[in-house]
XYZ file of C-alpha atoms in Angstrom:
338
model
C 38.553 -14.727 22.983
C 36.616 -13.729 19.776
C 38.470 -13.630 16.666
C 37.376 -11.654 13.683
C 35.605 -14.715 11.257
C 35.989 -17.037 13.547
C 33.985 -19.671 14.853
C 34.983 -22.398 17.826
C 34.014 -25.605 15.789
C 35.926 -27.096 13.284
C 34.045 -28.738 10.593
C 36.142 -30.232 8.657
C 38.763 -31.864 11.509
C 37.251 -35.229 11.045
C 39.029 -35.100 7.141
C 42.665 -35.348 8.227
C 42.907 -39.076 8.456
C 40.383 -39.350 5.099
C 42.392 -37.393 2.747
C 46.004 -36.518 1.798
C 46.876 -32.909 2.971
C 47.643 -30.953 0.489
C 50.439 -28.933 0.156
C 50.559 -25.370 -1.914
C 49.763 -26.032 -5.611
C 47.013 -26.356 -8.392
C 43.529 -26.347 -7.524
C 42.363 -29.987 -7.401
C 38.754 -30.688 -8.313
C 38.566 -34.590 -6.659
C 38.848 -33.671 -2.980
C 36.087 -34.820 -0.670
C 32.521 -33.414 -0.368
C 31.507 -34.530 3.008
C 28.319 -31.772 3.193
C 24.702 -32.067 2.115
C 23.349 -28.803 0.942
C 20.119 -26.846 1.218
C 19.026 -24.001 0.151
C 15.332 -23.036 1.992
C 17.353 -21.950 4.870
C 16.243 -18.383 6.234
C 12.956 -16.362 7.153
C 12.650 -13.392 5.280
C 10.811 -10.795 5.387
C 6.945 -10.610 4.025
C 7.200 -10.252 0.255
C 11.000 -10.068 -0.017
C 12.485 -13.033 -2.323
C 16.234 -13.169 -1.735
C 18.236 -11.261 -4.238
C 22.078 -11.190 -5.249
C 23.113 -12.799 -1.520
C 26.907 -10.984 -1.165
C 28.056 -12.156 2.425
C 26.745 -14.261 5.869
C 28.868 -13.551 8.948
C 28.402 -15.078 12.075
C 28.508 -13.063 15.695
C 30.051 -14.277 19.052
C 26.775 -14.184 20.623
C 25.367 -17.147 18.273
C 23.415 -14.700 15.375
C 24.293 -15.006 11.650
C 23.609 -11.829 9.631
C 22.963 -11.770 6.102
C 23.707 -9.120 3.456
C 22.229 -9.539 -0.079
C 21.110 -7.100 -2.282
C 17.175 -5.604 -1.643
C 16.372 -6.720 -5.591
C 18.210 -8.894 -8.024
C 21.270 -7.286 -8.207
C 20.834 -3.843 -6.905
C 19.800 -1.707 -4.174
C 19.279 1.372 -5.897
C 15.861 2.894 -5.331
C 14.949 0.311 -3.317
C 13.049 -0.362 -0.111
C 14.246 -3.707 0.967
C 16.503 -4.252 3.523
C 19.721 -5.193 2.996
C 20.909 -6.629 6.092
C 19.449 -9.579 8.026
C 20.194 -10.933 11.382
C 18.902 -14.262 12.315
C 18.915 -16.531 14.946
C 20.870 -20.218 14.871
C 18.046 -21.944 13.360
C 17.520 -19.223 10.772
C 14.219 -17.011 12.207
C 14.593 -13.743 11.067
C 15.643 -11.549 14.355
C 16.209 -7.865 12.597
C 16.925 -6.173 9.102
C 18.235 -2.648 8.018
C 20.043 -0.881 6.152
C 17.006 0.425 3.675
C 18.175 3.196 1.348
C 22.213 3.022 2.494
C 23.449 1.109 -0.114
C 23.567 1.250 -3.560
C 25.663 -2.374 -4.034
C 26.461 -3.987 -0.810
C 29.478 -6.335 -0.918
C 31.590 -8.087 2.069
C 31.248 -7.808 5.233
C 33.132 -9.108 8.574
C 32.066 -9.135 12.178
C 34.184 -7.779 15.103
C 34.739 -9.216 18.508
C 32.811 -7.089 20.365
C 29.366 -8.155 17.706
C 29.725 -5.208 15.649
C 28.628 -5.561 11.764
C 30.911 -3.518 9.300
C 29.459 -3.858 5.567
C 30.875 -2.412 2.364
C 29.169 -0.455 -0.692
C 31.117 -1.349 -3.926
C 29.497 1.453 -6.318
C 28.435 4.799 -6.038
C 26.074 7.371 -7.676
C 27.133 10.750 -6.288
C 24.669 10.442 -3.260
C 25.753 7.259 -1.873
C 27.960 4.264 -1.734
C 31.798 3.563 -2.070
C 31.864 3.392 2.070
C 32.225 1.034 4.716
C 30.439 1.511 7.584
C 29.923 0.038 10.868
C 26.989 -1.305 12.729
C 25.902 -1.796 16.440
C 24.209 -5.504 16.622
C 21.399 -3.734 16.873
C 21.273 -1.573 13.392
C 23.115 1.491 14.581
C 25.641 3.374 12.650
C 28.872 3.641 14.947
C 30.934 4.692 11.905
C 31.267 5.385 8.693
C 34.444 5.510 6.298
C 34.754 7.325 2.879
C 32.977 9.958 1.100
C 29.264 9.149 0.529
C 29.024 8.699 -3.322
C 32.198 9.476 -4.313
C 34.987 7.674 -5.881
C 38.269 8.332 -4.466
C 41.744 6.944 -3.162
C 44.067 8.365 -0.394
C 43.225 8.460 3.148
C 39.550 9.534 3.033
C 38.051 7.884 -0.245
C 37.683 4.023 -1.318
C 36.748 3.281 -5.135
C 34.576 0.132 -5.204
C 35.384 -1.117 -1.861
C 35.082 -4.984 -1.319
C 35.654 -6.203 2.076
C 36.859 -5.669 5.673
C 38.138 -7.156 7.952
C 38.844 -5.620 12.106
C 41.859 -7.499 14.221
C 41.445 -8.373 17.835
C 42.936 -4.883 18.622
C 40.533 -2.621 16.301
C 42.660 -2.553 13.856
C 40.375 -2.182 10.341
C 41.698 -3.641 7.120
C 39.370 -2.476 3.987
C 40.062 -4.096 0.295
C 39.153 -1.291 -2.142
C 38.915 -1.753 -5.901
C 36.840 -4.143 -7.423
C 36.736 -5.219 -11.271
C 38.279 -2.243 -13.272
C 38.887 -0.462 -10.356
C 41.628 2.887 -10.076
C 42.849 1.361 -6.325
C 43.626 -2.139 -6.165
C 45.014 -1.799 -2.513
C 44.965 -2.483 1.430
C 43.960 -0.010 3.443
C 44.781 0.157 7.208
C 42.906 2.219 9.465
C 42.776 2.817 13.541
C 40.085 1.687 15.478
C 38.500 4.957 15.580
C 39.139 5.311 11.837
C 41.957 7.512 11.573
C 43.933 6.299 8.111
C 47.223 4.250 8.634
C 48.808 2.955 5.464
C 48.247 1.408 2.602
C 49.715 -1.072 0.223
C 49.174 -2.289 -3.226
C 48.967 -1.586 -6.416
C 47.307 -2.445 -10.018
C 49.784 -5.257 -11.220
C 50.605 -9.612 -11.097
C 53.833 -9.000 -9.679
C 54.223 -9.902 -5.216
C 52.538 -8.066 -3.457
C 50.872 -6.434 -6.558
C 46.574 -6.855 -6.783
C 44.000 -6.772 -9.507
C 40.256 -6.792 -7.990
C 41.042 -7.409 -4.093
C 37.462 -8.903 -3.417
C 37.913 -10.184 -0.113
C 39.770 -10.364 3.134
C 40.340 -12.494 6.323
C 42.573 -12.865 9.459
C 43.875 -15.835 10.843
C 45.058 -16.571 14.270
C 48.324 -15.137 13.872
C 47.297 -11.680 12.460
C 48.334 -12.487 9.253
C 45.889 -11.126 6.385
C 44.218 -13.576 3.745
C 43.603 -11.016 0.381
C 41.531 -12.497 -2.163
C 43.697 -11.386 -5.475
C 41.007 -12.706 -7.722
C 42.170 -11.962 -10.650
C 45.165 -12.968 -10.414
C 43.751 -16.274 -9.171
C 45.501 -16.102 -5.942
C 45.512 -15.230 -1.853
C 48.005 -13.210 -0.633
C 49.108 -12.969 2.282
C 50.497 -10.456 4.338
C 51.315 -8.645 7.619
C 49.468 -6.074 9.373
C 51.772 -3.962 8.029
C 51.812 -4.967 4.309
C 54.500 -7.030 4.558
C 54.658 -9.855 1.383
C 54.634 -13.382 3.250
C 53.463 -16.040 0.738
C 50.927 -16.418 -2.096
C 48.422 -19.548 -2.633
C 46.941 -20.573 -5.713
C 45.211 -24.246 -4.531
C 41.919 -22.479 -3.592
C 41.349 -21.498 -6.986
C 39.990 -18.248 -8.082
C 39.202 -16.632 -4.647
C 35.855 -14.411 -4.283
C 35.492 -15.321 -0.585
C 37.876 -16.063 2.405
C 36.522 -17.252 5.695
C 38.886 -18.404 8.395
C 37.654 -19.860 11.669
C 39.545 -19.700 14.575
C 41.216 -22.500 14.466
C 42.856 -21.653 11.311
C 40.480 -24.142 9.155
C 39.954 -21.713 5.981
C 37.471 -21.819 3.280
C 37.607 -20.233 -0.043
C 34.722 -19.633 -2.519
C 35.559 -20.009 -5.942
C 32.595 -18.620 -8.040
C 34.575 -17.278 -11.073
C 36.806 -20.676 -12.424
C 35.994 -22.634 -15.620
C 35.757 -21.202 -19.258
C 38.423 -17.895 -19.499
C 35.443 -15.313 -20.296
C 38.381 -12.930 -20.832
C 39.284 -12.081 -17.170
C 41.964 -14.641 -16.698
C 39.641 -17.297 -15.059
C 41.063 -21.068 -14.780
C 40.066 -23.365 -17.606
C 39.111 -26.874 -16.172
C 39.158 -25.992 -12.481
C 35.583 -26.462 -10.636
C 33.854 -24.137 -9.133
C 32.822 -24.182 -5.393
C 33.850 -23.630 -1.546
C 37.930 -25.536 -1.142
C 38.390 -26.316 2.564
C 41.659 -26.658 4.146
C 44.429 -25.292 6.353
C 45.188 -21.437 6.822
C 48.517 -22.869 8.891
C 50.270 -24.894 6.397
C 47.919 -24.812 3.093
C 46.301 -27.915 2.718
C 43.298 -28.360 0.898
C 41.459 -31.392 2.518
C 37.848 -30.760 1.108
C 35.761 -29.190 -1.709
C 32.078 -28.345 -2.159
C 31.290 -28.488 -5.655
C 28.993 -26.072 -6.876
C 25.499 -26.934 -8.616
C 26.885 -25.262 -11.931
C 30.809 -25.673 -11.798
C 31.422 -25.565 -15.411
C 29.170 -23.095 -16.255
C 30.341 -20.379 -18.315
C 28.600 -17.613 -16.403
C 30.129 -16.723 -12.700
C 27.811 -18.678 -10.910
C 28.986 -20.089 -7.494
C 29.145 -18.833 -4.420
C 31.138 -15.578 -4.066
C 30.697 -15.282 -0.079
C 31.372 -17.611 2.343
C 30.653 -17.710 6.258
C 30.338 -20.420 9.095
C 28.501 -20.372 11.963
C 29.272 -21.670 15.537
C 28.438 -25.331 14.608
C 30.740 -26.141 11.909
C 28.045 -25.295 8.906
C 28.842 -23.396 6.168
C 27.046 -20.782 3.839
C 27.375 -19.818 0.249
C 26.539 -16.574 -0.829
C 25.312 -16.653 -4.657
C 24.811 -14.054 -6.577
C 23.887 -14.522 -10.085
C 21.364 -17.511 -8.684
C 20.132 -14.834 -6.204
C 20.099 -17.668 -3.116
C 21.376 -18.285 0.431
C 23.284 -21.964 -0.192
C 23.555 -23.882 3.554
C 25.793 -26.966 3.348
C 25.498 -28.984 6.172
C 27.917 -32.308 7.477
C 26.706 -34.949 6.311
């Protein structure tokens, strides 16, 4: 059974009897780094360079789609495609998406292949959405007002990621930096509006900037609470159940399906003024979604810089490797076992 971002392999299994697990805690930066990483992974399309690269997700039937953003940072009045879907060895299969997105953020796959994508700005005309794709480009759904910022059941300010549980299910961050939301929302499969949960605050269960989401093999969700350097974790049904601070700063959650987890820290290092942590590394923390442990840690090429520089997205594809999507370096990071 296909999980939502999940893979079969584990790629980090081999690390148990190599390092200490870790139990909940500080963010350690002396753990293991047992990948080699390259970054010329990818066929794009004729005359595109990659720009701000926001999310890689991989699909049951063996493709890996990319999301980045058209040009530099932006997809405003642009004709690049956002969206590319690749093959395992990284030849470029399809792209889409051209003129739908003004900022395109996370993304998640479902188990039946399906691509959902977020837009975290607007402009009136477009953006602030989520909407769904068939593996094959088509639009199956879309939720939110096009271009307009909003909260309730119909409107997302800023959203960041989704997620979709093995029932349908969809679970949609929504509120990214200086955002009005700062909540979960839970919608139906065929995207009627559940519940939501959350609100601007430090406090449990409170969230400031909920950049990302994942599922584990229990059901419970994995929220990013970046800036208040933490995952949360909850129930389907908003339910508090713990809080973890030994990722780091989290801009990325992926969780494979069996319950290895991997954070991207992109934001830690020098406080720039939005509560970042001083002295911690950044880079992609490997460990446990069951019990917590952080058993390895993928240093980034510039973890002390003072600029938010690693990757912010995260994915892993069916053979245990593992992508970093960077944005502010504008390139697809593939970090391989070494």
């Amino acid at each position: 059974m296909f999980m939502p971002k999940s893979v079969v392999i584990c790629a980090v299994a081999s690390l148990a009897a190599s390092a200490v697990a870790q139990q909940p805690g500080a963010p350690r930066n002396d753990l293991p780094q047992p990948y080699r990483t390259t970054r010329d992974w990818g066929e794009l399309p004729k005359g595109v360079q990659w720009a701000a690269v926001t999310a890689i997700e991989a699909a049951p039937d063996g493709t890996i789609y990319v999301v980045h953003r058209c040009f530099q940072n932006s997809c405003a009045g642009r004709s690049e495609a956002p969206i590319l879907k690749y093959n395992a060895a990284g030849k470029l299969l399809a792209s889409w998406g051209q003129g739908m997105f003004l900022f395109p953020h996370g993304a998640t796959v479902d188990r039946d292949g399906n691509l959902w994508v977020t837009d975290a700005r607007g402009d009136k005309k477009i953006g602030h959405q989520v909407f769904k794709f068939s593996p094959d480009g088509k639009v199956l759904m879309t939720l939110g007002k096009a271009g307009v910022s909003g909260s309730g059941a119909d409107g997302f300010d800023q959203p960041t990621d989704v997620v979709v549980a093995p029932n349908g299910d969809v679970f949609v961050t929504d509120s990214h930096r200086n955002g009005t939301n700062n909540r979960v929302v839970k919608f139906t499969k065929d995207g009627k509006y559940v519940k939501e949960w959350g609100k601007k605050g430090s406090g449990r269960g409170e969230l400031s900037e909920p950049h990302t989401i994942a599922m584990d093999s229990r059901g419970r969700l994995f929220v990013g609470d970046r800036e208040n350097n933490r995952i949360q974790i909850f129930d389907q049904e908003g339910k508090y159940i713990d809080e973890w601070r030994q990722f780091g700063r989290p801009s990325g959650i992926y969780i494979t399906r069996d319950d290895t987890i991997y954070v991207a820290d992109s934001e830690s290092g020098p406080d720039s003024g939005a509560h970042e942590l001083p002295g911690i590394r950044k880079g992609i923390r490997i460990g446990s979604a069951r019990d917590g442990s952080v058993t390895a840690f993928i240093e980034d090429m510039e973890p002390t810089a003072p600029d938010h520089s690693g990757a912010e997205g995260v994915g892993v594809d069916s053979a245990g490797n593992v992508y970093g999507a960077v944005v502010r370096r504008q390139m697809l990071e593939r970090h391989v076992r070494k």
